[in-house]
Amino acid sequence: MQPHETADSNSGSPANPAQTNAQAKEYCRQKAGPPGSALYYALLQLPPSKRDDAYAVHAFSQEIADIHAAVHDPGVAHAKLDWWRQELARLFSGNPAHPVTRALSPVIKRTGLSRDAFEAVLHGAEMDLAQMRYLDFAGLSHYCDAAGGAPAELASHVYGFDDPQTPALARALGHAITLGRRLTDAGVDARAGYVYLPIDELQRFGVTAADIQNGRYSPAFVELMKFQHARARQTITDAAAAIPKMDRRKQRPLLALAALQLALMDEVAASDYQVLHQRIDLTPLRKFWKAWRAR
């Protein structure tokens, strides 16, 4: 099945519009935030009237982020990215084909989101297709802005805001959360061929990319991860504190994701950073509690 093909497009009979819309919304929920996921608990902080819009926006970002993870042939991955760029054109011309873009169509009308905001999300995927290592923190930071900052800025428009600085500050927080994920997802990333930790920092601590990819733990690796943890924790804390007071309630999903990422990082630290051979996660009850308390 191609990215634009869906069950109702091949059924041989006209789709019921209400049914099709419901299917598109359910697709977005399962794609972006299935029950038990961090986003599922984060979006519980939104009024029910806004959740479907938020799921649609997050599902778009997830579809784009999944390209490099699901497709190992660079040519096919680039073709999928090009397809999504064409699908954006169809979305903004009023003829979307994919369940995610069908769900996004009314969101765009309600929020006035621009095509550029969605194109910015594609840039992060382009970076993943272009390189699997970063020489220094400046390069990693640029990646985190594209892969995490742009989606967070996009979502902030659905969450709502009154302070005009909020979208840019939401982008900074999304950037920071993505930096934290490079710590907690280091093993998952490595198994997919990616070592995001900057090469100059690996060299400073005496750790190689091969050590990470082969799951080699050492005192040097622990010290490297402690350094990454401290920087990411401070970056997330500062960015979360910067969200304007008047918009903190509206931006609670993003603040919840920040709180969940901090809690997960602490859980990883408690394991002595044993993330190369396993994926560490929070329990559902802890996710619910941390998301609910986020302010």
PDB file of C-alpha atoms in Angstrom:
ATOM      1  CA  MET A   1       0.000   0.000   0.000  1.00  0.00           C
ATOM      2  CA  GLN A   2       1.390   3.403  -0.973  1.00  0.00           C
ATOM      3  CA  PRO A   3       1.379   6.273   1.565  1.00  0.00           C
ATOM      4  CA  HIS A   4      -1.757   7.752   0.014  1.00  0.00           C
ATOM      5  CA  GLU A   5      -3.734   4.514  -0.244  1.00  0.00           C
ATOM      6  CA  THR A   6      -6.283   3.787   2.447  1.00  0.00           C
ATOM      7  CA  ALA A   7      -8.864   1.107   2.978  1.00  0.00           C
ATOM      8  CA  ASP A   8     -11.805   3.319   2.076  1.00  0.00           C
ATOM      9  CA  SER A   9     -10.121   4.440  -1.156  1.00  0.00           C
ATOM     10  CA  ASN A  10     -10.043   0.832  -2.379  1.00  0.00           C
ATOM     11  CA  SER A  11     -13.425  -0.345  -1.158  1.00  0.00           C
ATOM     12  CA  GLY A  12     -15.162   0.027  -4.517  1.00  0.00           C
ATOM     13  CA  SER A  13     -18.033   2.072  -3.066  1.00  0.00           C
ATOM     14  CA  PRO A  14     -18.379   5.706  -2.033  1.00  0.00           C
ATOM     15  CA  ALA A  15     -17.172   6.354   1.512  1.00  0.00           C
ATOM     16  CA  ASN A  16     -19.535   7.809   4.071  1.00  0.00           C
ATOM     17  CA  PRO A  17     -17.992  11.247   4.892  1.00  0.00           C
ATOM     18  CA  ALA A  18     -18.771  11.013   8.611  1.00  0.00           C
ATOM     19  CA  GLN A  19     -17.320   7.513   8.765  1.00  0.00           C
ATOM     20  CA  THR A  20     -14.256   8.561   6.795  1.00  0.00           C
ATOM     21  CA  ASN A  21     -13.649  11.507   9.131  1.00  0.00           C
ATOM     22  CA  ALA A  22     -13.984   9.270  12.176  1.00  0.00           C
ATOM     23  CA  GLN A  23     -11.539   6.785  10.666  1.00  0.00           C
ATOM     24  CA  ALA A  24      -9.048   9.557   9.932  1.00  0.00           C
ATOM     25  CA  LYS A  25      -9.233  10.808  13.527  1.00  0.00           C
ATOM     26  CA  GLU A  26      -8.790   7.304  14.921  1.00  0.00           C
ATOM     27  CA  TYR A  27      -5.817   6.735  12.616  1.00  0.00           C
ATOM     28  CA  CYS A  28      -4.193   9.910  13.997  1.00  0.00           C
ATOM     29  CA  ARG A  29      -4.795   8.851  17.583  1.00  0.00           C
ATOM     30  CA  GLN A  30      -3.186   5.460  17.029  1.00  0.00           C
ATOM     31  CA  LYS A  31      -0.318   6.907  15.008  1.00  0.00           C
ATOM     32  CA  ALA A  32       0.642   9.729  17.351  1.00  0.00           C
ATOM     33  CA  GLY A  33      -0.509   8.786  20.819  1.00  0.00           C
ATOM     34  CA  PRO A  34      -1.784   5.255  21.396  1.00  0.00           C
ATOM     35  CA  PRO A  35      -2.891   4.486  24.965  1.00  0.00           C
ATOM     36  CA  GLY A  36       0.098   4.239  27.274  1.00  0.00           C
ATOM     37  CA  SER A  37       2.355   6.540  25.249  1.00  0.00           C
ATOM     38  CA  ALA A  38       3.775   9.786  26.638  1.00  0.00           C
ATOM     39  CA  LEU A  39       1.748  11.828  24.172  1.00  0.00           C
ATOM     40  CA  TYR A  40      -1.458  10.053  25.183  1.00  0.00           C
ATOM     41  CA  TYR A  41      -1.045  11.253  28.753  1.00  0.00           C
ATOM     42  CA  ALA A  42       0.172  14.699  27.677  1.00  0.00           C
ATOM     43  CA  LEU A  43      -2.871  15.335  25.493  1.00  0.00           C
ATOM     44  CA  LEU A  44      -5.216  14.440  28.337  1.00  0.00           C
ATOM     45  CA  GLN A  45      -4.275  17.912  29.610  1.00  0.00           C
ATOM     46  CA  LEU A  46      -6.117  19.486  26.660  1.00  0.00           C
ATOM     47  CA  PRO A  47      -9.849  20.192  26.591  1.00  0.00           C
ATOM     48  CA  PRO A  48     -11.576  17.321  24.717  1.00  0.00           C
ATOM     49  CA  SER A  49     -12.626  19.754  21.982  1.00  0.00           C
ATOM     50  CA  LYS A  50      -8.954  20.296  21.014  1.00  0.00           C
ATOM     51  CA  ARG A  51      -7.616  16.760  21.268  1.00  0.00           C
ATOM     52  CA  ASP A  52      -8.495  15.563  17.775  1.00  0.00           C
ATOM     53  CA  ASP A  53      -6.810  18.623  16.266  1.00  0.00           C
ATOM     54  CA  ALA A  54      -3.717  18.004  18.370  1.00  0.00           C
ATOM     55  CA  TYR A  55      -3.607  14.330  17.434  1.00  0.00           C
ATOM     56  CA  ALA A  56      -3.794  15.259  13.751  1.00  0.00           C
ATOM     57  CA  VAL A  57      -0.838  17.649  14.010  1.00  0.00           C
ATOM     58  CA  HIS A  58       1.237  15.201  16.046  1.00  0.00           C
ATOM     59  CA  ALA A  59       0.361  12.365  13.664  1.00  0.00           C
ATOM     60  CA  PHE A  60       1.757  14.385  10.764  1.00  0.00           C
ATOM     61  CA  SER A  61       5.019  14.927  12.655  1.00  0.00           C
ATOM     62  CA  GLN A  62       5.156  11.231  13.534  1.00  0.00           C
ATOM     63  CA  GLU A  63       4.590  10.147   9.925  1.00  0.00           C
ATOM     64  CA  ILE A  64       7.537  12.296   8.877  1.00  0.00           C
ATOM     65  CA  ALA A  65       9.751  11.171  11.764  1.00  0.00           C
ATOM     66  CA  ASP A  66       9.032   7.531  10.966  1.00  0.00           C
ATOM     67  CA  ILE A  67      10.420   7.725   7.441  1.00  0.00           C
ATOM     68  CA  HIS A  68      14.061   7.221   8.398  1.00  0.00           C
ATOM     69  CA  ALA A  69      13.193   4.571  10.998  1.00  0.00           C
ATOM     70  CA  ALA A  70      10.956   2.478   8.761  1.00  0.00           C
ATOM     71  CA  VAL A  71      12.788   2.749   5.443  1.00  0.00           C
ATOM     72  CA  HIS A  72      16.397   1.624   5.064  1.00  0.00           C
ATOM     73  CA  ASP A  73      16.764   2.342   1.341  1.00  0.00           C
ATOM     74  CA  PRO A  74      17.727   6.038   0.984  1.00  0.00           C
ATOM     75  CA  GLY A  75      16.081   6.258  -2.428  1.00  0.00           C
ATOM     76  CA  VAL A  76      12.769   4.964  -1.108  1.00  0.00           C
ATOM     77  CA  ALA A  77      13.007   7.235   1.943  1.00  0.00           C
ATOM     78  CA  HIS A  78      13.548  10.291  -0.246  1.00  0.00           C
ATOM     79  CA  ALA A  79      10.627   9.215  -2.432  1.00  0.00           C
ATOM     80  CA  LYS A  80       8.380   9.011   0.638  1.00  0.00           C
ATOM     81  CA  LEU A  81       9.501  12.440   1.768  1.00  0.00           C
ATOM     82  CA  ASP A  82       8.754  13.803  -1.689  1.00  0.00           C
ATOM     83  CA  TRP A  83       5.322  12.150  -1.555  1.00  0.00           C
ATOM     84  CA  TRP A  84       4.559  13.960   1.695  1.00  0.00           C
ATOM     85  CA  ARG A  85       5.668  17.239   0.166  1.00  0.00           C
ATOM     86  CA  GLN A  86       3.190  16.609  -2.680  1.00  0.00           C
ATOM     87  CA  GLU A  87       0.546  15.636  -0.139  1.00  0.00           C
ATOM     88  CA  LEU A  88       1.013  18.989   1.593  1.00  0.00           C
ATOM     89  CA  ALA A  89       0.291  20.648  -1.738  1.00  0.00           C
ATOM     90  CA  ARG A  90      -2.890  18.570  -2.026  1.00  0.00           C
ATOM     91  CA  LEU A  91      -3.842  19.451   1.541  1.00  0.00           C
ATOM     92  CA  PHE A  92      -3.531  23.172   0.964  1.00  0.00           C
ATOM     93  CA  SER A  93      -5.357  22.940  -2.351  1.00  0.00           C
ATOM     94  CA  GLY A  94      -8.271  21.224  -0.603  1.00  0.00           C
ATOM     95  CA  ASN A  95      -7.771  17.670  -1.904  1.00  0.00           C
ATOM     96  CA  PRO A  96      -5.906  15.633   0.762  1.00  0.00           C
ATOM     97  CA  ALA A  97      -5.555  11.883   0.221  1.00  0.00           C
ATOM     98  CA  HIS A  98      -3.996  10.516   3.421  1.00  0.00           C
ATOM     99  CA  PRO A  99      -5.942   9.990   6.681  1.00  0.00           C
ATOM    100  CA  VAL A 100      -3.618  12.407   8.486  1.00  0.00           C
ATOM    101  CA  THR A 101      -4.043  15.205   5.977  1.00  0.00           C
ATOM    102  CA  ARG A 102      -7.791  14.597   5.813  1.00  0.00           C
ATOM    103  CA  ALA A 103      -7.874  15.069   9.572  1.00  0.00           C
ATOM    104  CA  LEU A 104      -5.679  18.160   9.234  1.00  0.00           C
ATOM    105  CA  SER A 105      -7.870  19.888   6.657  1.00  0.00           C
ATOM    106  CA  PRO A 106     -10.381  21.361   9.142  1.00  0.00           C
ATOM    107  CA  VAL A 107      -7.554  22.103  11.600  1.00  0.00           C
ATOM    108  CA  ILE A 108      -5.886  24.370   9.057  1.00  0.00           C
ATOM    109  CA  LYS A 109      -9.146  26.198   8.470  1.00  0.00           C
ATOM    110  CA  ARG A 110      -9.667  26.734  12.191  1.00  0.00           C
ATOM    111  CA  THR A 111      -6.104  27.737  13.088  1.00  0.00           C
ATOM    112  CA  GLY A 112      -4.765  29.349   9.921  1.00  0.00           C
ATOM    113  CA  LEU A 113      -1.616  27.217  10.052  1.00  0.00           C
ATOM    114  CA  SER A 114       0.645  27.866   7.084  1.00  0.00           C
ATOM    115  CA  ARG A 115       2.178  25.355   4.733  1.00  0.00           C
ATOM    116  CA  ASP A 116       5.606  26.641   5.805  1.00  0.00           C
ATOM    117  CA  ALA A 117       4.936  25.388   9.349  1.00  0.00           C
ATOM    118  CA  PHE A 118       4.471  21.866   7.988  1.00  0.00           C
ATOM    119  CA  GLU A 119       7.409  22.166   5.589  1.00  0.00           C
ATOM    120  CA  ALA A 120       9.623  22.983   8.572  1.00  0.00           C
ATOM    121  CA  VAL A 121       8.839  19.537   9.996  1.00  0.00           C
ATOM    122  CA  LEU A 122      10.097  17.933   6.776  1.00  0.00           C
ATOM    123  CA  HIS A 123      13.490  19.546   7.331  1.00  0.00           C
ATOM    124  CA  GLY A 124      14.198  17.316  10.339  1.00  0.00           C
ATOM    125  CA  ALA A 125      13.527  14.211   8.254  1.00  0.00           C
ATOM    126  CA  GLU A 126      15.797  15.537   5.530  1.00  0.00           C
ATOM    127  CA  MET A 127      18.599  15.891   8.091  1.00  0.00           C
ATOM    128  CA  ASP A 128      18.114  12.288   9.220  1.00  0.00           C
ATOM    129  CA  LEU A 129      18.374  11.117   5.622  1.00  0.00           C
ATOM    130  CA  ALA A 130      21.466  13.234   5.024  1.00  0.00           C
ATOM    131  CA  GLN A 131      23.627  12.271   8.011  1.00  0.00           C
ATOM    132  CA  MET A 132      23.890   9.784  10.860  1.00  0.00           C
ATOM    133  CA  ARG A 133      26.614  11.530  12.911  1.00  0.00           C
ATOM    134  CA  TYR A 134      27.165  15.086  14.163  1.00  0.00           C
ATOM    135  CA  LEU A 135      30.626  16.554  14.581  1.00  0.00           C
ATOM    136  CA  ASP A 136      29.783  18.911  17.428  1.00  0.00           C
ATOM    137  CA  PHE A 137      27.007  20.214  19.626  1.00  0.00           C
ATOM    138  CA  ALA A 138      26.156  23.013  17.190  1.00  0.00           C
ATOM    139  CA  GLY A 139      25.270  20.405  14.557  1.00  0.00           C
ATOM    140  CA  LEU A 140      23.255  18.311  17.022  1.00  0.00           C
ATOM    141  CA  SER A 141      21.460  21.431  18.240  1.00  0.00           C
ATOM    142  CA  HIS A 142      20.435  22.325  14.689  1.00  0.00           C
ATOM    143  CA  TYR A 143      19.062  18.822  14.250  1.00  0.00           C
ATOM    144  CA  CYS A 144      17.103  18.976  17.529  1.00  0.00           C
ATOM    145  CA  ASP A 145      15.565  22.276  16.444  1.00  0.00           C
ATOM    146  CA  ALA A 146      14.425  20.799  13.130  1.00  0.00           C
ATOM    147  CA  ALA A 147      13.324  17.398  14.457  1.00  0.00           C
ATOM    148  CA  GLY A 148      11.778  18.553  17.744  1.00  0.00           C
ATOM    149  CA  GLY A 149      11.457  22.312  17.708  1.00  0.00           C
ATOM    150  CA  ALA A 150       9.486  22.623  14.483  1.00  0.00           C
ATOM    151  CA  PRO A 151       6.867  19.998  15.489  1.00  0.00           C
ATOM    152  CA  ALA A 152       6.452  21.648  18.914  1.00  0.00           C
ATOM    153  CA  GLU A 153       5.947  25.064  17.334  1.00  0.00           C
ATOM    154  CA  LEU A 154       3.370  23.561  14.980  1.00  0.00           C
ATOM    155  CA  ALA A 155       1.503  21.940  17.875  1.00  0.00           C
ATOM    156  CA  SER A 156       1.588  25.117  19.963  1.00  0.00           C
ATOM    157  CA  HIS A 157      -0.805  26.753  17.487  1.00  0.00           C
ATOM    158  CA  VAL A 158      -3.362  24.022  18.119  1.00  0.00           C
ATOM    159  CA  TYR A 159      -2.914  24.155  21.890  1.00  0.00           C
ATOM    160  CA  GLY A 160      -3.543  27.899  21.733  1.00  0.00           C
ATOM    161  CA  PHE A 161      -1.718  31.003  22.951  1.00  0.00           C
ATOM    162  CA  ASP A 162      -2.166  34.691  23.739  1.00  0.00           C
ATOM    163  CA  ASP A 163       1.451  35.805  24.050  1.00  0.00           C
ATOM    164  CA  PRO A 164       2.953  36.159  20.545  1.00  0.00           C
ATOM    165  CA  GLN A 165       6.281  34.802  21.835  1.00  0.00           C
ATOM    166  CA  THR A 166       4.772  31.468  22.843  1.00  0.00           C
ATOM    167  CA  PRO A 167       5.241  29.584  19.531  1.00  0.00           C
ATOM    168  CA  ALA A 168       8.954  30.426  19.429  1.00  0.00           C
ATOM    169  CA  LEU A 169       9.360  29.467  23.094  1.00  0.00           C
ATOM    170  CA  ALA A 170       7.434  26.249  22.469  1.00  0.00           C
ATOM    171  CA  ARG A 171       9.891  25.528  19.679  1.00  0.00           C
ATOM    172  CA  ALA A 172      12.781  25.992  22.114  1.00  0.00           C
ATOM    173  CA  LEU A 173      11.149  23.532  24.528  1.00  0.00           C
ATOM    174  CA  GLY A 174      10.530  20.981  21.770  1.00  0.00           C
ATOM    175  CA  HIS A 175      14.194  21.368  20.814  1.00  0.00           C
ATOM    176  CA  ALA A 176      15.220  20.721  24.435  1.00  0.00           C
ATOM    177  CA  ILE A 177      13.001  17.635  24.802  1.00  0.00           C
ATOM    178  CA  THR A 178      14.516  16.187  21.630  1.00  0.00           C
ATOM    179  CA  LEU A 179      17.994  16.772  23.035  1.00  0.00           C
ATOM    180  CA  GLY A 180      16.942  14.771  26.100  1.00  0.00           C
ATOM    181  CA  ARG A 181      15.648  11.958  23.912  1.00  0.00           C
ATOM    182  CA  ARG A 182      19.091  11.504  22.416  1.00  0.00           C
ATOM    183  CA  LEU A 183      20.142  10.360  25.882  1.00  0.00           C
ATOM    184  CA  THR A 184      17.193   8.080  26.635  1.00  0.00           C
ATOM    185  CA  ASP A 185      17.004   6.687  23.080  1.00  0.00           C
ATOM    186  CA  ALA A 186      20.752   6.255  22.584  1.00  0.00           C
ATOM    187  CA  GLY A 187      20.471   2.479  22.241  1.00  0.00           C
ATOM    188  CA  VAL A 188      17.405   2.574  19.993  1.00  0.00           C
ATOM    189  CA  ASP A 189      19.098   5.174  17.799  1.00  0.00           C
ATOM    190  CA  ALA A 190      22.320   3.159  17.615  1.00  0.00           C
ATOM    191  CA  ARG A 191      20.496  -0.003  16.562  1.00  0.00           C
ATOM    192  CA  ALA A 192      19.033   2.020  13.696  1.00  0.00           C
ATOM    193  CA  GLY A 193      22.533   3.174  12.719  1.00  0.00           C
ATOM    194  CA  TYR A 194      22.399   6.628  14.319  1.00  0.00           C
ATOM    195  CA  VAL A 195      24.792   7.981  16.931  1.00  0.00           C
ATOM    196  CA  TYR A 196      23.593  11.499  17.634  1.00  0.00           C
ATOM    197  CA  LEU A 197      26.011  12.276  20.474  1.00  0.00           C
ATOM    198  CA  PRO A 198      28.577  14.711  19.017  1.00  0.00           C
ATOM    199  CA  ILE A 199      31.795  13.147  17.795  1.00  0.00           C
ATOM    200  CA  ASP A 200      33.996  15.709  19.563  1.00  0.00           C
ATOM    201  CA  GLU A 201      32.277  14.896  22.868  1.00  0.00           C
ATOM    202  CA  LEU A 202      32.708  11.162  22.314  1.00  0.00           C
ATOM    203  CA  GLN A 203      36.403  11.795  21.772  1.00  0.00           C
ATOM    204  CA  ARG A 204      36.648  13.988  24.869  1.00  0.00           C
ATOM    205  CA  PHE A 205      35.297  11.169  27.057  1.00  0.00           C
ATOM    206  CA  GLY A 206      37.167   8.382  25.262  1.00  0.00           C
ATOM    207  CA  VAL A 207      34.075   6.658  23.841  1.00  0.00           C
ATOM    208  CA  THR A 208      33.698   5.605  20.204  1.00  0.00           C
ATOM    209  CA  ALA A 209      30.597   5.370  18.041  1.00  0.00           C
ATOM    210  CA  ALA A 210      31.380   1.656  17.691  1.00  0.00           C
ATOM    211  CA  ASP A 211      31.257   1.301  21.492  1.00  0.00           C
ATOM    212  CA  ILE A 212      27.718   2.695  21.493  1.00  0.00           C
ATOM    213  CA  GLN A 213      26.576   0.660  18.500  1.00  0.00           C
ATOM    214  CA  ASN A 214      27.990  -2.535  19.994  1.00  0.00           C
ATOM    215  CA  GLY A 215      26.497  -1.897  23.423  1.00  0.00           C
ATOM    216  CA  ARG A 216      29.831  -1.582  25.251  1.00  0.00           C
ATOM    217  CA  TYR A 217      29.400  -0.117  28.722  1.00  0.00           C
ATOM    218  CA  SER A 218      32.349   1.440  30.525  1.00  0.00           C
ATOM    219  CA  PRO A 219      33.115   4.067  33.180  1.00  0.00           C
ATOM    220  CA  ALA A 220      33.921   6.455  30.330  1.00  0.00           C
ATOM    221  CA  PHE A 221      30.478   5.858  28.807  1.00  0.00           C
ATOM    222  CA  VAL A 222      28.788   6.601  32.144  1.00  0.00           C
ATOM    223  CA  GLU A 223      30.710   9.876  32.464  1.00  0.00           C
ATOM    224  CA  LEU A 224      29.735  10.807  28.907  1.00  0.00           C
ATOM    225  CA  MET A 225      26.089  10.143  29.666  1.00  0.00           C
ATOM    226  CA  LYS A 226      26.219  12.096  32.940  1.00  0.00           C
ATOM    227  CA  PHE A 227      27.469  15.072  30.946  1.00  0.00           C
ATOM    228  CA  GLN A 228      24.715  14.671  28.343  1.00  0.00           C
ATOM    229  CA  HIS A 229      22.129  14.285  31.117  1.00  0.00           C
ATOM    230  CA  ALA A 230      23.167  17.433  32.984  1.00  0.00           C
ATOM    231  CA  ARG A 231      23.117  19.566  29.852  1.00  0.00           C
ATOM    232  CA  ALA A 232      19.802  18.228  28.593  1.00  0.00           C
ATOM    233  CA  ARG A 233      18.165  18.541  32.031  1.00  0.00           C
ATOM    234  CA  GLN A 234      19.205  22.186  32.345  1.00  0.00           C
ATOM    235  CA  THR A 235      18.112  22.945  28.786  1.00  0.00           C
ATOM    236  CA  ILE A 236      14.659  21.407  29.310  1.00  0.00           C
ATOM    237  CA  THR A 237      14.195  23.068  32.708  1.00  0.00           C
ATOM    238  CA  ASP A 238      15.130  26.507  31.382  1.00  0.00           C
ATOM    239  CA  ALA A 239      12.968  26.172  28.257  1.00  0.00           C
ATOM    240  CA  ALA A 240       9.947  24.991  30.265  1.00  0.00           C
ATOM    241  CA  ALA A 241      10.312  27.891  32.690  1.00  0.00           C
ATOM    242  CA  ALA A 242      10.352  30.334  29.761  1.00  0.00           C
ATOM    243  CA  ILE A 243       6.827  29.470  28.531  1.00  0.00           C
ATOM    244  CA  PRO A 244       4.803  32.650  29.283  1.00  0.00           C
ATOM    245  CA  LYS A 245       2.670  32.537  32.401  1.00  0.00           C
ATOM    246  CA  MET A 246      -0.499  33.501  30.539  1.00  0.00           C
ATOM    247  CA  ASP A 247      -0.125  30.505  28.195  1.00  0.00           C
ATOM    248  CA  ARG A 248       1.139  27.815  30.544  1.00  0.00           C
ATOM    249  CA  ARG A 249      -2.313  26.316  30.980  1.00  0.00           C
ATOM    250  CA  LYS A 250      -2.902  26.146  27.224  1.00  0.00           C
ATOM    251  CA  GLN A 251       0.564  24.723  26.609  1.00  0.00           C
ATOM    252  CA  ARG A 252       0.222  22.041  29.305  1.00  0.00           C
ATOM    253  CA  PRO A 253       0.642  19.156  26.819  1.00  0.00           C
ATOM    254  CA  LEU A 254       4.095  20.422  25.913  1.00  0.00           C
ATOM    255  CA  LEU A 255       4.967  21.064  29.557  1.00  0.00           C
ATOM    256  CA  ALA A 256       3.754  17.542  30.340  1.00  0.00           C
ATOM    257  CA  LEU A 257       6.030  16.087  27.651  1.00  0.00           C
ATOM    258  CA  ALA A 258       8.923  18.023  29.198  1.00  0.00           C
ATOM    259  CA  ALA A 259       8.099  16.661  32.675  1.00  0.00           C
ATOM    260  CA  LEU A 260       7.849  13.123  31.312  1.00  0.00           C
ATOM    261  CA  GLN A 261      11.176  13.437  29.525  1.00  0.00           C
ATOM    262  CA  LEU A 262      12.884  14.682  32.689  1.00  0.00           C
ATOM    263  CA  ALA A 263      11.406  11.781  34.672  1.00  0.00           C
ATOM    264  CA  LEU A 264      12.552   9.294  32.033  1.00  0.00           C
ATOM    265  CA  MET A 265      16.054  10.740  32.045  1.00  0.00           C
ATOM    266  CA  ASP A 266      16.189  10.320  35.814  1.00  0.00           C
ATOM    267  CA  GLU A 267      15.008   6.721  35.433  1.00  0.00           C
ATOM    268  CA  VAL A 268      17.814   6.100  32.938  1.00  0.00           C
ATOM    269  CA  ALA A 269      20.327   7.681  35.333  1.00  0.00           C
ATOM    270  CA  ALA A 270      19.100   5.402  38.127  1.00  0.00           C
ATOM    271  CA  SER A 271      19.943   2.414  35.890  1.00  0.00           C
ATOM    272  CA  ASP A 272      23.498   3.778  35.504  1.00  0.00           C
ATOM    273  CA  TYR A 273      22.627   4.624  31.901  1.00  0.00           C
ATOM    274  CA  GLN A 274      22.014   1.024  30.840  1.00  0.00           C
ATOM    275  CA  VAL A 275      20.208   2.067  27.663  1.00  0.00           C
ATOM    276  CA  LEU A 276      22.330   0.457  24.974  1.00  0.00           C
ATOM    277  CA  HIS A 277      20.756  -3.006  25.222  1.00  0.00           C
ATOM    278  CA  GLN A 278      17.257  -2.113  26.397  1.00  0.00           C
ATOM    279  CA  ARG A 279      14.577   0.550  26.216  1.00  0.00           C
ATOM    280  CA  ILE A 280      13.741   2.020  29.613  1.00  0.00           C
ATOM    281  CA  ASP A 281      10.294   3.515  30.127  1.00  0.00           C
ATOM    282  CA  LEU A 282       8.047   4.876  32.859  1.00  0.00           C
ATOM    283  CA  THR A 283       5.059   2.944  34.158  1.00  0.00           C
ATOM    284  CA  PRO A 284       1.636   4.108  32.916  1.00  0.00           C
ATOM    285  CA  LEU A 285       0.693   5.314  36.409  1.00  0.00           C
ATOM    286  CA  ARG A 286       3.864   7.384  36.689  1.00  0.00           C
ATOM    287  CA  LYS A 287       3.292   8.870  33.238  1.00  0.00           C
ATOM    288  CA  PHE A 288      -0.245   9.853  34.206  1.00  0.00           C
ATOM    289  CA  TRP A 289       0.922  11.388  37.503  1.00  0.00           C
ATOM    290  CA  LYS A 290       3.818  13.349  35.980  1.00  0.00           C
ATOM    291  CA  ALA A 291       1.684  14.653  33.090  1.00  0.00           C
ATOM    292  CA  TRP A 292      -1.160  15.649  35.394  1.00  0.00           C
ATOM    293  CA  ARG A 293       1.197  17.585  37.695  1.00  0.00           C
ATOM    294  CA  ALA A 294       2.919  19.492  34.890  1.00  0.00           C
ATOM    295  CA  ARG A 295       2.360  23.230  35.152  1.00  0.00           C
TER     296      ARG A 295
END
